[in-house]
Amino acid sequence: MQSPTAVLSARSVSVYYGSSLAVRQVSLDIPRGEIVAFIGPSGCGKSTILRCFNRMNDLVASARVEGQITYNDRDLYGPKVDAVAIRSRIGMVFQRPNPFPKSIYENIAFGARINGYRGNMDELVEGSLRRAALWDEVKDKLRDSGLALSGGQQQRLCIARAVAIQPEVILMDEPCSALDPISTLRIEELIKELSGDYTIVIVTHNMQQASRVSDRTAFFNAEATDAGSKVGYLVEYDRTERIFHEPAQEATRDYVTGRFG
Amino acid sequence: MLFNPQLERRYLWDNLFASATWIATGLAILVLLVLLADVLLDGSPRLSWQFITSLPSRKPELAGIAAALGGSIWLLVLTALIAFPIGVGAGLYLEEFSIESWWSRLIEINISNLAGVPSIIYGLLGLQVFARWMQPLTGGRSVLTGALTLALLVLPVIIVSTREALRTVPDGLRQAGFALGATRWQVVSAHVLPLALPGIMTGTILALSRAIGETAALITIGALTFVPFIPNNPTSPFTALPIQIYNWVSRPQQGFHVNAAAGIIILMVVLMMMNATAILLRNRFQKTLT
Amino acid sequence: MLLDSVCLSQRPKLRFNSKIAEILASPRQSVPMESFSQNPSLWQPNRQASQQTDLLVRSILGLFSFVSVATTAGIVLTLFFETVDFFRVIPIWRFFSETRWTPLFASAQFGIIVLISATVLTTSIAIAVALPLGLLSAICLSEYASPKVRQILKPALEVLAGVPTVVYGYFALLFVTPLLQKIIPGLQGFNALSAGMVLGIAITPLIASLSEDAIYAVPRSLRDGSYALGATKRETIVSVVLPAALSGIVASVILAVSRAIGETMIVAIAAGQNATLGLNPLVSTMTMTAYIVQVSLGDTPAGSIAYQTLFAVGTTLFVMTLGLNVFSFWFVRRFREKYD
């Protein structure tokens, strides 16, 4: 059943790398304006599914996506859909902060410029940095290299960079895994602040993080195949408090209570 | 809308850019093909046994490459004899024996700087040191002087490739040797060097192929351009393939230009044979280590 | 024995620990083996002999490693002394202020600027050819070519780098110049244009290969970051990858300039022997390297002014190329972005 408010929805999505299956038969809806967390052990395919939503998997020559993903009820992998256009609507924040080796200002302005932004660039840069709770820290050094910032600041710069092109959805691939606890906390607060305006999908290996920030949680698991590789699959997807307090599946319960692996 | 992505225009630029990179690569390779074709077309009619076995002459149709080919072979052998032990020895020292880190660093910096020195400067060094100061030993502008100069020129290449080859030998092998109470030299000579040798040979052959094509340094030390004989000892005056080619190119007569092209074909064949040997060795080397 | 094994396991650190190094360098004390062996008479290793061999080999190899340093010293000293002798006869101000280069004439003048202008001219033409060709090829190889195509193209470019320069000289003089003369009527038989262009082809592989290394070193995460903002491939390459690789690319170009300045045979064959001040690419001209070749071909007695000009010009050449090489190393170190 596709809910009427779903921005993204996956139907029986399987992803292959070369001939080996990485994730099988995932179906879920991402409701508009909510924060959805993907959790699960490593190798369960949660990042792989995330990267299908903005077609980053297109950049991996051997990757192949089966099934259907719709974005605002249009087939994301349809023949007339352009991956570049999709990515300007569905932004992404990565596991490790990856600011461009440019000034802080240019880091923000780059995406806007290529996407043909017609407004006032200075205002956009300031607005985006404020949105990412970074403005006060960097307003006097906008010409400094983005690489000169601390890890947590770099990651907020990357969020500001994603926000600047005003996407509808922001995908976050373990955005705090390379950060210290304090920086992590700031990013989590930021994610919650952004939630009203953006739909956010966040992959995390940190269950507390999922329970703190998300409205819904999807639990992925992996099983070994005969060939010795792992195949990920979706175990359970529900409201976050249900996943953490009264999950329907035994595996989910084991995982969220820490009895797993 | 605040944003106007104009995707079509951007994709047009993308295609133009991609085409430009392909055209540039294609152009570079096209020039290579044209160069080879030009030389083959110009020179192949002149190629004959008579051309290979004849000495230089003032008449283009009688002139041959024998003296230059002989000189180049002399150079090749002497350069290898001088540069191989010194280069490999220095590489061994830096990689296996050296303890003082500042000395290794000094030599490393020194080698990378030497690699950037124009070959003609080596020629000036050879002219002053080997051809003038050491004249009683080298016979002045002799094939030995040429080989010494070329040996210095290719030494950095041999040292660097020796070190790279030594680095591919697993450290466990050395430790196994030391654990049996062997000295460093016993370990290196018995275990490390044999394994690294094919890699060292590959690097040496590639370095020597650079020496064979080298012209400027030899001209500077005063290699003669008209030598109607094949050297019969290391202190004999000499000419070499690239010098003979240069000599023929700079003559106004068309006949000598044809000779130059034919000489280039011979030079390129020699180079190709050396490179093929190096590639063969490299492939065998890769097999033994995996 | 114990010491040995400790040293071995810590070999990389060892280089910086001079105390351990001293102990290691000194002759080792033998540990009695009797206790390990049931029959001592079977074990009589001549440890002293093998240690002496080790020391001997170590010294010889150390001497070999000294050769490269001696080469540098030799180059610097020969250039220096002959150049000093030259400036004893010809005041240094004449070298830098005169505007004609006629050392072999009766009314000799020694304006090095004449030769430098020719070198600058051929080098500029070469870079104008090699920079776009080399950089675009590097981009093509690293970003556009499939692994299979790359496996063909890369060795082909390496062949281009392995062609002896005398062959390029032949090509410039006897193929490119006649071809250009059909397009440019006033082009002389010897000219800086075709020499510079072919010189550019000769250094293209250098720029291509070093730039490709620099582009390859740009982490994938940066490209992903750009694509995730809706950038196309070209936008990603031009705005993110190339700036990130800039220090390596610049260094490759500086090294190529240095190579072009020191390159000899192409310009000696195709650019001519006519030492005139000016930057006209259509006429014959004489670079620093071509001058050295010209004098070397003649019979110049050692100690004569002509002989010493070789070294004065050589010193100028050496200082220019060394300066560029050092600058390029410094540039990479100073401006390389650190990614983890």
PDB file of C-alpha atoms in Angstrom, chain C residues 48-286:
ATOM      1  CA  GLN C  48      84.380 -13.255  12.235  1.00  0.00           C
ATOM      2  CA  ALA C  49      84.933 -13.891   8.551  1.00  0.00           C
ATOM      3  CA  SER C  50      81.293 -13.406   7.632  1.00  0.00           C
ATOM      4  CA  GLN C  51      81.157 -10.242   9.683  1.00  0.00           C
ATOM      5  CA  GLN C  52      84.246  -8.937   7.929  1.00  0.00           C
ATOM      6  CA  THR C  53      82.679  -9.723   4.564  1.00  0.00           C
ATOM      7  CA  ASP C  54      79.568  -7.917   5.701  1.00  0.00           C
ATOM      8  CA  LEU C  55      81.570  -4.865   6.653  1.00  0.00           C
ATOM      9  CA  LEU C  56      83.511  -4.914   3.396  1.00  0.00           C
ATOM     10  CA  VAL C  57      80.359  -5.189   1.292  1.00  0.00           C
ATOM     11  CA  ARG C  58      78.727  -2.478   3.335  1.00  0.00           C
ATOM     12  CA  SER C  59      81.658  -0.141   2.662  1.00  0.00           C
ATOM     13  CA  ILE C  60      81.781  -0.849  -1.056  1.00  0.00           C
ATOM     14  CA  LEU C  61      78.053  -0.339  -1.489  1.00  0.00           C
ATOM     15  CA  GLY C  62      78.252   2.823   0.581  1.00  0.00           C
ATOM     16  CA  LEU C  63      80.941   4.043  -1.767  1.00  0.00           C
ATOM     17  CA  PHE C  64      78.667   3.305  -4.742  1.00  0.00           C
ATOM     18  CA  SER C  65      75.876   5.327  -3.195  1.00  0.00           C
ATOM     19  CA  PHE C  66      78.391   8.137  -2.926  1.00  0.00           C
ATOM     20  CA  VAL C  67      78.760   8.223  -6.729  1.00  0.00           C
ATOM     21  CA  SER C  68      75.436  10.002  -7.201  1.00  0.00           C
ATOM     22  CA  VAL C  69      76.438  12.693  -4.736  1.00  0.00           C
ATOM     23  CA  ALA C  70      79.817  12.949  -6.419  1.00  0.00           C
ATOM     24  CA  THR C  71      78.046  13.424  -9.749  1.00  0.00           C
ATOM     25  CA  THR C  72      76.135  16.395  -8.425  1.00  0.00           C
ATOM     26  CA  ALA C  73      79.271  17.826  -6.888  1.00  0.00           C
ATOM     27  CA  GLY C  74      81.127  17.218 -10.155  1.00  0.00           C
ATOM     28  CA  ILE C  75      78.495  19.021 -12.175  1.00  0.00           C
ATOM     29  CA  VAL C  76      78.381  21.997  -9.840  1.00  0.00           C
ATOM     30  CA  LEU C  77      82.151  22.281  -9.551  1.00  0.00           C
ATOM     31  CA  THR C  78      82.983  21.941 -13.262  1.00  0.00           C
ATOM     32  CA  LEU C  79      80.328  24.435 -14.190  1.00  0.00           C
ATOM     33  CA  PHE C  80      81.439  26.781 -11.438  1.00  0.00           C
ATOM     34  CA  PHE C  81      85.176  26.838 -12.105  1.00  0.00           C
ATOM     35  CA  GLU C  82      84.959  27.210 -15.872  1.00  0.00           C
ATOM     36  CA  THR C  83      82.289  29.863 -15.493  1.00  0.00           C
ATOM     37  CA  VAL C  84      84.445  31.779 -13.033  1.00  0.00           C
ATOM     38  CA  ASP C  85      87.303  31.620 -15.526  1.00  0.00           C
ATOM     39  CA  PHE C  86      84.966  32.904 -18.194  1.00  0.00           C
ATOM     40  CA  PHE C  87      83.867  35.849 -16.071  1.00  0.00           C
ATOM     41  CA  ARG C  88      87.520  36.684 -15.360  1.00  0.00           C
ATOM     42  CA  VAL C  89      87.883  37.473 -19.050  1.00  0.00           C
ATOM     43  CA  ILE C  90      84.408  38.671 -19.878  1.00  0.00           C
ATOM     44  CA  PRO C  91      82.893  40.843 -17.135  1.00  0.00           C
ATOM     45  CA  ILE C  92      79.610  39.490 -15.869  1.00  0.00           C
ATOM     46  CA  TRP C  93      77.722  42.669 -16.732  1.00  0.00           C
ATOM     47  CA  ARG C  94      78.511  42.146 -20.406  1.00  0.00           C
ATOM     48  CA  PHE C  95      77.001  38.665 -20.154  1.00  0.00           C
ATOM     49  CA  PHE C  96      73.737  40.077 -18.905  1.00  0.00           C
ATOM     50  CA  SER C  97      73.530  43.416 -20.714  1.00  0.00           C
ATOM     51  CA  GLU C  98      74.781  42.845 -24.242  1.00  0.00           C
ATOM     52  CA  THR C  99      72.157  42.200 -26.865  1.00  0.00           C
ATOM     53  CA  ARG C 100      74.131  40.152 -29.360  1.00  0.00           C
ATOM     54  CA  TRP C 101      75.624  36.698 -29.019  1.00  0.00           C
ATOM     55  CA  THR C 102      78.710  36.476 -31.239  1.00  0.00           C
ATOM     56  CA  PRO C 103      81.429  34.799 -29.136  1.00  0.00           C
ATOM     57  CA  LEU C 104      83.146  33.278 -32.150  1.00  0.00           C
ATOM     58  CA  PHE C 105      83.414  36.517 -34.124  1.00  0.00           C
ATOM     59  CA  ALA C 106      86.178  39.080 -34.058  1.00  0.00           C
ATOM     60  CA  SER C 107      83.919  41.673 -32.439  1.00  0.00           C
ATOM     61  CA  ALA C 108      82.718  39.231 -29.822  1.00  0.00           C
ATOM     62  CA  GLN C 109      79.621  39.947 -27.789  1.00  0.00           C
ATOM     63  CA  PHE C 110      78.212  37.755 -25.052  1.00  0.00           C
ATOM     64  CA  GLY C 111      74.575  38.689 -24.485  1.00  0.00           C
ATOM     65  CA  ILE C 112      73.088  35.515 -22.987  1.00  0.00           C
ATOM     66  CA  ILE C 113      69.677  37.155 -23.326  1.00  0.00           C
ATOM     67  CA  VAL C 114      69.828  36.272 -27.030  1.00  0.00           C
ATOM     68  CA  LEU C 115      70.013  32.552 -26.305  1.00  0.00           C
ATOM     69  CA  ILE C 116      67.546  32.820 -23.431  1.00  0.00           C
ATOM     70  CA  SER C 117      65.019  34.555 -25.661  1.00  0.00           C
ATOM     71  CA  ALA C 118      65.214  31.651 -28.116  1.00  0.00           C
ATOM     72  CA  THR C 119      64.853  29.125 -25.308  1.00  0.00           C
ATOM     73  CA  VAL C 120      61.881  31.008 -23.886  1.00  0.00           C
ATOM     74  CA  LEU C 121      60.326  31.107 -27.334  1.00  0.00           C
ATOM     75  CA  THR C 122      60.620  27.392 -28.097  1.00  0.00           C
ATOM     76  CA  THR C 123      59.627  26.483 -24.542  1.00  0.00           C
ATOM     77  CA  SER C 124      56.527  28.696 -24.676  1.00  0.00           C
ATOM     78  CA  ILE C 125      55.421  27.144 -27.952  1.00  0.00           C
ATOM     79  CA  ALA C 126      56.061  23.701 -26.525  1.00  0.00           C
ATOM     80  CA  ILE C 127      53.981  24.381 -23.414  1.00  0.00           C
ATOM     81  CA  ALA C 128      51.208  25.913 -25.514  1.00  0.00           C
ATOM     82  CA  VAL C 129      51.011  22.548 -27.276  1.00  0.00           C
ATOM     83  CA  ALA C 130      51.764  20.218 -24.387  1.00  0.00           C
ATOM     84  CA  LEU C 131      49.593  21.762 -21.668  1.00  0.00           C
ATOM     85  CA  PRO C 132      46.217  21.299 -23.387  1.00  0.00           C
ATOM     86  CA  LEU C 133      47.209  17.994 -24.992  1.00  0.00           C
ATOM     87  CA  GLY C 134      48.749  16.573 -21.828  1.00  0.00           C
ATOM     88  CA  LEU C 135      46.093  17.760 -19.402  1.00  0.00           C
ATOM     89  CA  LEU C 136      43.164  16.728 -21.591  1.00  0.00           C
ATOM     90  CA  SER C 137      44.786  13.336 -22.210  1.00  0.00           C
ATOM     91  CA  ALA C 138      45.245  12.915 -18.482  1.00  0.00           C
ATOM     92  CA  ILE C 139      41.560  13.696 -17.931  1.00  0.00           C
ATOM     93  CA  CYS C 140      40.572  11.350 -20.728  1.00  0.00           C
ATOM     94  CA  LEU C 141      42.662   8.500 -19.360  1.00  0.00           C
ATOM     95  CA  SER C 142      41.581   8.887 -15.743  1.00  0.00           C
ATOM     96  CA  GLU C 143      37.939   9.937 -16.136  1.00  0.00           C
ATOM     97  CA  TYR C 144      36.551   8.956 -19.518  1.00  0.00           C
ATOM     98  CA  ALA C 145      38.461   5.980 -20.902  1.00  0.00           C
ATOM     99  CA  SER C 146      37.243   2.543 -19.872  1.00  0.00           C
ATOM    100  CA  PRO C 147      39.896   0.342 -18.243  1.00  0.00           C
ATOM    101  CA  LYS C 148      40.280  -1.597 -21.478  1.00  0.00           C
ATOM    102  CA  VAL C 149      40.811   1.465 -23.661  1.00  0.00           C
ATOM    103  CA  ARG C 150      43.130   2.908 -21.046  1.00  0.00           C
ATOM    104  CA  GLN C 151      45.282  -0.212 -21.232  1.00  0.00           C
ATOM    105  CA  ILE C 152      45.912   0.589 -24.884  1.00  0.00           C
ATOM    106  CA  LEU C 153      46.225   4.369 -24.693  1.00  0.00           C
ATOM    107  CA  LYS C 154      48.603   4.570 -21.754  1.00  0.00           C
ATOM    108  CA  PRO C 155      51.381   2.413 -23.251  1.00  0.00           C
ATOM    109  CA  ALA C 156      50.964   4.328 -26.521  1.00  0.00           C
ATOM    110  CA  LEU C 157      51.674   7.574 -24.688  1.00  0.00           C
ATOM    111  CA  GLU C 158      54.639   5.901 -23.014  1.00  0.00           C
ATOM    112  CA  VAL C 159      56.034   5.020 -26.433  1.00  0.00           C
ATOM    113  CA  LEU C 160      55.735   8.703 -27.314  1.00  0.00           C
ATOM    114  CA  ALA C 161      57.869   9.455 -24.259  1.00  0.00           C
ATOM    115  CA  GLY C 162      60.456   6.877 -25.274  1.00  0.00           C
ATOM    116  CA  VAL C 163      61.119   8.162 -28.787  1.00  0.00           C
ATOM    117  CA  PRO C 164      64.705   9.494 -28.883  1.00  0.00           C
ATOM    118  CA  THR C 165      64.813  13.244 -29.298  1.00  0.00           C
ATOM    119  CA  VAL C 166      66.991  13.032 -32.390  1.00  0.00           C
ATOM    120  CA  VAL C 167      64.044  11.264 -34.038  1.00  0.00           C
ATOM    121  CA  TYR C 168      61.744  14.109 -33.043  1.00  0.00           C
ATOM    122  CA  GLY C 169      64.298  16.484 -34.530  1.00  0.00           C
ATOM    123  CA  TYR C 170      64.173  14.623 -37.822  1.00  0.00           C
ATOM    124  CA  PHE C 171      60.375  14.734 -37.728  1.00  0.00           C
ATOM    125  CA  ALA C 172      60.306  18.470 -36.978  1.00  0.00           C
ATOM    126  CA  LEU C 173      62.768  19.424 -39.689  1.00  0.00           C
ATOM    127  CA  LEU C 174      61.703  17.111 -42.486  1.00  0.00           C
ATOM    128  CA  PHE C 175      57.995  16.594 -41.881  1.00  0.00           C
ATOM    129  CA  VAL C 176      56.458  19.340 -39.751  1.00  0.00           C
ATOM    130  CA  THR C 177      58.343  22.273 -41.255  1.00  0.00           C
ATOM    131  CA  PRO C 178      57.512  21.415 -44.900  1.00  0.00           C
ATOM    132  CA  LEU C 179      53.911  20.841 -43.818  1.00  0.00           C
ATOM    133  CA  LEU C 180      53.714  24.189 -42.037  1.00  0.00           C
ATOM    134  CA  GLN C 181      55.379  25.945 -44.960  1.00  0.00           C
ATOM    135  CA  LYS C 182      52.352  25.079 -47.056  1.00  0.00           C
ATOM    136  CA  ILE C 183      50.150  26.918 -44.567  1.00  0.00           C
ATOM    137  CA  ILE C 184      52.502  29.729 -43.499  1.00  0.00           C
ATOM    138  CA  PRO C 185      54.287  31.109 -46.574  1.00  0.00           C
ATOM    139  CA  GLY C 186      57.008  33.079 -44.781  1.00  0.00           C
ATOM    140  CA  LEU C 187      58.212  30.187 -42.678  1.00  0.00           C
ATOM    141  CA  GLN C 188      61.937  29.560 -42.890  1.00  0.00           C
ATOM    142  CA  GLY C 189      63.455  26.108 -43.241  1.00  0.00           C
ATOM    143  CA  PHE C 190      64.798  26.372 -39.700  1.00  0.00           C
ATOM    144  CA  ASN C 191      62.301  27.938 -37.312  1.00  0.00           C
ATOM    145  CA  ALA C 192      61.239  28.015 -33.688  1.00  0.00           C
ATOM    146  CA  LEU C 193      57.628  27.183 -34.509  1.00  0.00           C
ATOM    147  CA  SER C 194      57.946  23.607 -35.693  1.00  0.00           C
ATOM    148  CA  ALA C 195      60.766  22.887 -33.259  1.00  0.00           C
ATOM    149  CA  GLY C 196      58.592  24.193 -30.409  1.00  0.00           C
ATOM    150  CA  MET C 197      55.535  22.268 -31.545  1.00  0.00           C
ATOM    151  CA  VAL C 198      57.401  18.966 -31.799  1.00  0.00           C
ATOM    152  CA  LEU C 199      59.110  19.711 -28.507  1.00  0.00           C
ATOM    153  CA  GLY C 200      55.592  20.105 -27.110  1.00  0.00           C
ATOM    154  CA  ILE C 201      54.630  16.665 -28.417  1.00  0.00           C
ATOM    155  CA  ALA C 202      57.759  15.246 -26.807  1.00  0.00           C
ATOM    156  CA  ILE C 203      56.862  16.583 -23.349  1.00  0.00           C
ATOM    157  CA  THR C 204      53.123  15.855 -23.606  1.00  0.00           C
ATOM    158  CA  PRO C 205      53.510  12.370 -22.068  1.00  0.00           C
ATOM    159  CA  LEU C 206      55.305  13.890 -19.083  1.00  0.00           C
ATOM    160  CA  ILE C 207      52.428  16.266 -18.329  1.00  0.00           C
ATOM    161  CA  ALA C 208      49.854  13.574 -19.090  1.00  0.00           C
ATOM    162  CA  SER C 209      51.389  10.991 -16.825  1.00  0.00           C
ATOM    163  CA  LEU C 210      52.153  13.236 -13.849  1.00  0.00           C
ATOM    164  CA  SER C 211      48.794  15.021 -14.084  1.00  0.00           C
ATOM    165  CA  GLU C 212      47.007  11.697 -14.286  1.00  0.00           C
ATOM    166  CA  ASP C 213      48.688  10.628 -11.066  1.00  0.00           C
ATOM    167  CA  ALA C 214      47.517  13.847  -9.423  1.00  0.00           C
ATOM    168  CA  ILE C 215      43.956  13.448 -10.723  1.00  0.00           C
ATOM    169  CA  TYR C 216      43.902   9.811  -9.673  1.00  0.00           C
ATOM    170  CA  ALA C 217      44.881  10.812  -6.139  1.00  0.00           C
ATOM    171  CA  VAL C 218      41.749  12.958  -5.701  1.00  0.00           C
ATOM    172  CA  PRO C 219      39.544  10.945  -3.359  1.00  0.00           C
ATOM    173  CA  ARG C 220      36.318   9.468  -4.641  1.00  0.00           C
ATOM    174  CA  SER C 221      34.405  11.113  -1.821  1.00  0.00           C
ATOM    175  CA  LEU C 222      34.970  14.547  -3.363  1.00  0.00           C
ATOM    176  CA  ARG C 223      33.523  13.434  -6.681  1.00  0.00           C
ATOM    177  CA  ASP C 224      30.564  11.884  -4.844  1.00  0.00           C
ATOM    178  CA  GLY C 225      30.018  15.144  -2.986  1.00  0.00           C
ATOM    179  CA  SER C 226      29.861  17.003  -6.259  1.00  0.00           C
ATOM    180  CA  TYR C 227      27.586  14.506  -8.004  1.00  0.00           C
ATOM    181  CA  ALA C 228      25.257  14.548  -4.998  1.00  0.00           C
ATOM    182  CA  LEU C 229      24.701  18.270  -5.585  1.00  0.00           C
ATOM    183  CA  GLY C 230      23.465  17.574  -9.094  1.00  0.00           C
ATOM    184  CA  ALA C 231      26.705  18.334 -10.898  1.00  0.00           C
ATOM    185  CA  THR C 232      27.392  16.762 -14.270  1.00  0.00           C
ATOM    186  CA  LYS C 233      30.596  14.878 -14.982  1.00  0.00           C
ATOM    187  CA  ARG C 234      32.273  17.862 -16.619  1.00  0.00           C
ATOM    188  CA  GLU C 235      31.250  20.170 -13.769  1.00  0.00           C
ATOM    189  CA  THR C 236      32.640  17.681 -11.296  1.00  0.00           C
ATOM    190  CA  ILE C 237      35.931  17.382 -13.170  1.00  0.00           C
ATOM    191  CA  VAL C 238      36.407  21.075 -13.888  1.00  0.00           C
ATOM    192  CA  SER C 239      35.170  22.539 -10.608  1.00  0.00           C
ATOM    193  CA  VAL C 240      36.101  19.895  -8.062  1.00  0.00           C
ATOM    194  CA  VAL C 241      38.606  17.331  -9.344  1.00  0.00           C
ATOM    195  CA  LEU C 242      40.998  19.633 -11.203  1.00  0.00           C
ATOM    196  CA  PRO C 243      41.206  22.241  -8.414  1.00  0.00           C
ATOM    197  CA  ALA C 244      41.829  19.423  -5.942  1.00  0.00           C
ATOM    198  CA  ALA C 245      44.618  18.082  -8.151  1.00  0.00           C
ATOM    199  CA  LEU C 246      45.979  21.528  -8.950  1.00  0.00           C
ATOM    200  CA  SER C 247      49.238  21.311  -7.031  1.00  0.00           C
ATOM    201  CA  GLY C 248      50.197  18.099  -8.817  1.00  0.00           C
ATOM    202  CA  ILE C 249      49.165  19.462 -12.195  1.00  0.00           C
ATOM    203  CA  VAL C 250      51.126  22.680 -11.718  1.00  0.00           C
ATOM    204  CA  ALA C 251      54.153  20.683 -10.600  1.00  0.00           C
ATOM    205  CA  SER C 252      53.905  18.518 -13.719  1.00  0.00           C
ATOM    206  CA  VAL C 253      53.811  21.602 -15.925  1.00  0.00           C
ATOM    207  CA  ILE C 254      56.817  23.147 -14.170  1.00  0.00           C
ATOM    208  CA  LEU C 255      58.773  19.928 -14.664  1.00  0.00           C
ATOM    209  CA  ALA C 256      57.727  19.933 -18.301  1.00  0.00           C
ATOM    210  CA  VAL C 257      58.964  23.515 -18.679  1.00  0.00           C
ATOM    211  CA  SER C 258      62.257  22.478 -17.138  1.00  0.00           C
ATOM    212  CA  ARG C 259      62.492  19.539 -19.531  1.00  0.00           C
ATOM    213  CA  ALA C 260      61.703  21.780 -22.511  1.00  0.00           C
ATOM    214  CA  ILE C 261      64.391  24.278 -21.522  1.00  0.00           C
ATOM    215  CA  GLY C 262      67.031  21.572 -21.284  1.00  0.00           C
ATOM    216  CA  GLU C 263      65.918  19.672 -24.371  1.00  0.00           C
ATOM    217  CA  THR C 264      68.607  19.800 -27.028  1.00  0.00           C
ATOM    218  CA  MET C 265      68.340  17.784 -30.190  1.00  0.00           C
ATOM    219  CA  ILE C 266      64.928  18.913 -31.421  1.00  0.00           C
ATOM    220  CA  VAL C 267      65.863  22.585 -31.295  1.00  0.00           C
ATOM    221  CA  ALA C 268      69.425  21.990 -32.496  1.00  0.00           C
ATOM    222  CA  ILE C 269      68.130  20.205 -35.583  1.00  0.00           C
ATOM    223  CA  ALA C 270      64.966  22.124 -36.403  1.00  0.00           C
ATOM    224  CA  ALA C 271      65.298  25.626 -34.936  1.00  0.00           C
ATOM    225  CA  GLY C 272      68.606  26.483 -36.526  1.00  0.00           C
ATOM    226  CA  GLN C 273      71.837  28.136 -35.462  1.00  0.00           C
ATOM    227  CA  ASN C 274      71.025  31.780 -35.900  1.00  0.00           C
ATOM    228  CA  ALA C 275      71.558  33.683 -32.672  1.00  0.00           C
ATOM    229  CA  THR C 276      69.289  36.691 -32.946  1.00  0.00           C
ATOM    230  CA  LEU C 277      67.418  38.464 -30.225  1.00  0.00           C
ATOM    231  CA  GLY C 278      63.687  38.308 -30.710  1.00  0.00           C
ATOM    232  CA  LEU C 279      60.587  36.228 -30.377  1.00  0.00           C
ATOM    233  CA  ASN C 280      59.647  35.652 -34.004  1.00  0.00           C
ATOM    234  CA  PRO C 281      58.668  31.990 -34.262  1.00  0.00           C
ATOM    235  CA  LEU C 282      58.902  31.937 -38.054  1.00  0.00           C
ATOM    236  CA  VAL C 283      62.637  32.462 -38.378  1.00  0.00           C
ATOM    237  CA  SER C 284      65.754  30.584 -37.452  1.00  0.00           C
ATOM    238  CA  THR C 285      66.936  31.007 -33.895  1.00  0.00           C
ATOM    239  CA  MET C 286      69.458  29.480 -31.484  1.00  0.00           C
TER     240      MET C 286
END
